[in-house]
XYZ file of C-alpha atoms in Angstrom:
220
model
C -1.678 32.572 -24.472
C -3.028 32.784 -20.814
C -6.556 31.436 -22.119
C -5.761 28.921 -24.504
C -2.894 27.146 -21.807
C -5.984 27.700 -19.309
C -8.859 25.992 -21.987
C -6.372 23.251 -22.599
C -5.534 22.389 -19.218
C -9.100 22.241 -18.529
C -10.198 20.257 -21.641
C -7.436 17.735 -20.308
C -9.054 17.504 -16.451
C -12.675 16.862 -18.834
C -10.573 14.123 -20.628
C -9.611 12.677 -17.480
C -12.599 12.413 -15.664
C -13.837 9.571 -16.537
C -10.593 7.350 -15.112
C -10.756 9.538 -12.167
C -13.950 8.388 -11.846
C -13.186 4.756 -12.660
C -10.584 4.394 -10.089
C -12.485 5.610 -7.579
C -15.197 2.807 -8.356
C -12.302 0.470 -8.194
C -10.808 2.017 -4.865
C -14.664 1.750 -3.256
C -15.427 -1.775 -4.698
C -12.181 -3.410 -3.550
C -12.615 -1.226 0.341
C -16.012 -3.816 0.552
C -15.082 -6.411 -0.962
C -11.408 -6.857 0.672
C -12.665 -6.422 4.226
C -15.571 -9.376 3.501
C -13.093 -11.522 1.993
C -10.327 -10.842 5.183
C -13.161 -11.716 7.528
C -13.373 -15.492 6.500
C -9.694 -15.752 5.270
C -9.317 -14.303 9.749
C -12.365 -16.835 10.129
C -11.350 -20.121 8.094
C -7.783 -19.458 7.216
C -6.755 -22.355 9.310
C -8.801 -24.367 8.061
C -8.440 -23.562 4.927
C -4.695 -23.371 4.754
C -4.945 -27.053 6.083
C -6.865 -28.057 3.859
C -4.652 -27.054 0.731
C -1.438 -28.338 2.338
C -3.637 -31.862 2.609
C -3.799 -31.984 -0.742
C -0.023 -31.833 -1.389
C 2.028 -35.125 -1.948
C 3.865 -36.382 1.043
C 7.177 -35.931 -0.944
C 6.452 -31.894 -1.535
C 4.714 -31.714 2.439
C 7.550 -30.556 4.629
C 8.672 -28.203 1.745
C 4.411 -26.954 1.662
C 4.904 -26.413 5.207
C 7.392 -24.343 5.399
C 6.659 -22.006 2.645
C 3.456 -21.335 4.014
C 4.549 -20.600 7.434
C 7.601 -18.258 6.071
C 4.706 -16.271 3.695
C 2.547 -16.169 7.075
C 5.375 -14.411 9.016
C 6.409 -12.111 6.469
C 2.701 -10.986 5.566
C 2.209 -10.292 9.630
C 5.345 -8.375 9.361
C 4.030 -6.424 6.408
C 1.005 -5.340 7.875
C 2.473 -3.982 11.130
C 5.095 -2.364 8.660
C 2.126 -0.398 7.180
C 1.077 0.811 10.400
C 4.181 2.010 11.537
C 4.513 3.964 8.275
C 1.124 5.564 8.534
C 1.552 6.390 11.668
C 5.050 8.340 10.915
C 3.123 10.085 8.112
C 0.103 11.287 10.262
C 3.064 12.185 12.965
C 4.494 14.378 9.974
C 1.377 15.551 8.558
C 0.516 16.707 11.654
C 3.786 18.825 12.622
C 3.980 19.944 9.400
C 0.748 21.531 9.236
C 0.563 22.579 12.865
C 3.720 24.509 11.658
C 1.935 26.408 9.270
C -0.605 27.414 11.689
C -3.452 25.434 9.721
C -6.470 24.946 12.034
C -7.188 21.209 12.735
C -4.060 20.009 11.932
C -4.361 17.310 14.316
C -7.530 15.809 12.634
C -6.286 16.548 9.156
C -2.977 14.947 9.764
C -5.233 12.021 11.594
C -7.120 11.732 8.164
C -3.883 11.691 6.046
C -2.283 8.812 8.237
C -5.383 6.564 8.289
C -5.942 7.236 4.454
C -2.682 6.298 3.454
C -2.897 2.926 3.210
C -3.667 3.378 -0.529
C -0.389 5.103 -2.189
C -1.273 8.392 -2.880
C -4.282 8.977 -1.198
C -3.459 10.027 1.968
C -1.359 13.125 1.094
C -4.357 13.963 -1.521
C -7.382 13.894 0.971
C -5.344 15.878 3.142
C -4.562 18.723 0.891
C -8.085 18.392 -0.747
C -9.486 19.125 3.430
C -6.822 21.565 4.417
C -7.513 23.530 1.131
C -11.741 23.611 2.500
C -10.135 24.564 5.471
C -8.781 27.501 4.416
C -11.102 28.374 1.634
C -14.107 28.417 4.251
C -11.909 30.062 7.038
C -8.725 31.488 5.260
C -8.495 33.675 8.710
C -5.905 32.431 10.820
C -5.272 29.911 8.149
C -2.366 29.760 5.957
C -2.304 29.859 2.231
C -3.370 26.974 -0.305
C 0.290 27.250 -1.751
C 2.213 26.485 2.227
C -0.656 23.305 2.685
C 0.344 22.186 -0.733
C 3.942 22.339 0.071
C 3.548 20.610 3.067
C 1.472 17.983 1.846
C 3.988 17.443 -0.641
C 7.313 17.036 1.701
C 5.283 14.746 3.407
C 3.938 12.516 0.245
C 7.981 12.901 -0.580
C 9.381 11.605 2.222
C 6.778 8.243 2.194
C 7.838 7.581 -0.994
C 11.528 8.324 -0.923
C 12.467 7.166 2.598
C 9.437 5.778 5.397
C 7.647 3.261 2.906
C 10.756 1.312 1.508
C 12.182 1.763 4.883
C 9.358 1.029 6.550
C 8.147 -1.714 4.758
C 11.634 -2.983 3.724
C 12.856 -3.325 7.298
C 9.252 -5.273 7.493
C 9.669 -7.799 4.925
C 13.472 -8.310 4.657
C 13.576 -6.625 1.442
C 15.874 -4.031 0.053
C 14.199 -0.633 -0.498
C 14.895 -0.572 -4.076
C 13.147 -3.412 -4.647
C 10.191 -2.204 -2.797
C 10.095 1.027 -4.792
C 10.331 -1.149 -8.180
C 8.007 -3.345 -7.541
C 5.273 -0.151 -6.313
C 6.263 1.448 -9.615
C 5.802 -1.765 -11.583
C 2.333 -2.519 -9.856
C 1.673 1.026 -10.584
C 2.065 1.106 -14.336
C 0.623 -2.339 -14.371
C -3.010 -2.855 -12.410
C -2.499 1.372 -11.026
C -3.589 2.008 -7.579
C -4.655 -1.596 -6.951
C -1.223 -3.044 -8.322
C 0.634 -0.712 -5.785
C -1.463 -2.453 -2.609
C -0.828 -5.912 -4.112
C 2.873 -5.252 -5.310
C 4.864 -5.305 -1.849
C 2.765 -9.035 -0.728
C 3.026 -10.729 -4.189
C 7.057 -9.968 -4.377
C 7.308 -11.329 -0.567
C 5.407 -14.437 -1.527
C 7.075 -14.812 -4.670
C 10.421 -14.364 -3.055
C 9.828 -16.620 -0.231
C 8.742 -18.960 -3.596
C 11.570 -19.093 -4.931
C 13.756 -19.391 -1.895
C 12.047 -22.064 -0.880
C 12.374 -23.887 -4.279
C 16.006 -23.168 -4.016
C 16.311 -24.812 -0.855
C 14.196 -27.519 -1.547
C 16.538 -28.433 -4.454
C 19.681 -28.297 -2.622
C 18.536 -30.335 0.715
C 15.654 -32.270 -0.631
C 16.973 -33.262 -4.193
C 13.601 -32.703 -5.747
């Protein structure tokens, strides 16, 4: 029974392979192509912003206006939400695996913070490197199974507590409908759809707010 749960298991990890593999291609393509793409939009987003709200009729301009300036804010506020939230799971990756005695739990935890701005990937780099850590030195190391727990309280408590807290706080948003909209970009567009899902509810929010509001003051 031992070797046919083992073959199975393992003709499943074949199976899966190649979207492994395909993600990761994603996950690579969109780490070039987001950071060219920022650069201009840091460059010519001015400009460019200008430019679209130029195009809108003087009726719609003041309503324009302010919709882009209320996605600007909360986006800003986003992005230094992320931070603090990687930096409280590098904090906790770090204690937690200093309290394990793992040896460079500092840099590990380091790694898992700066990684986890893509869902899941932090916590999986840093049990992938902990687990070379201790399979090269397993002296004075702890075992795979106490890094794997660790890891795992710490990938909990992002997804259960610091990221809709984090992020929630951030954005104005209740955490439940920051962890719905991660699980719907999840099922969705997968790891890409979880980046994207927290920014497209803000600006769709802010959307319909200010259409709301627009309707009641403006009479449009």
């Amino acid at each position: 029974d031992l070797a046919a749960s083992l073959d199975a298991f393992l003709k499943q990890v074949v199976k899966s392979i190649p979207n492994i593999l395909q993600d990761m291609v994603t996950v690579v393509y969109f780490s070039v192509i987001i950071p060219f793409l920022l650069f201009f939009f840091l460059k010519d987003g001015r400009s460019i912003i200008r430019r679209m709200i130029a195009l809108v009729p003087n009726r719609f301009f003041e309503v324009a206006a302010y919709m882009v300036e209320e996605i600007d804010v909360k986006l800003g506020r986003f992005l230094r939400g992320i931070f603090i939230e990687n930096s409280i799971i590098g904090i906790l990756a770090i204690t937690g695996l200093s309290l394990i005695g793992l040896k460079n739990a500092v840099l590990i935890g380091c790694v898992v913070g700066i990684t986890n701005v893509i869902p899941y990937l932090g916590p999986t780099i840093g049990f992938i490197v902990g687990s070379l850590v201790v399979l090269i030195d397993p002296v004075g190391n702890p075992s795979l199974f106490a890094v794997l727990v660790v890891i795992s309280i710490v990938q909990l408590a992002d997804n259960v507590l610091v990221y809709p807290l984090a992020i929630g706080k951030s954005v104005n948003i209740h955490p439940i409908s920051i962890i719905a909209s991660l699980l719907l970009g999840d099922f969705l567009f997968g790891i890409i759809g979880m980046l994207l899902a927290v920014p497209i509810m803000t600006s769709i929010t802010i959307l319909f707010k200010t259409f709301n509001r627009a309707m009641r003051e403006y009479r449009l």
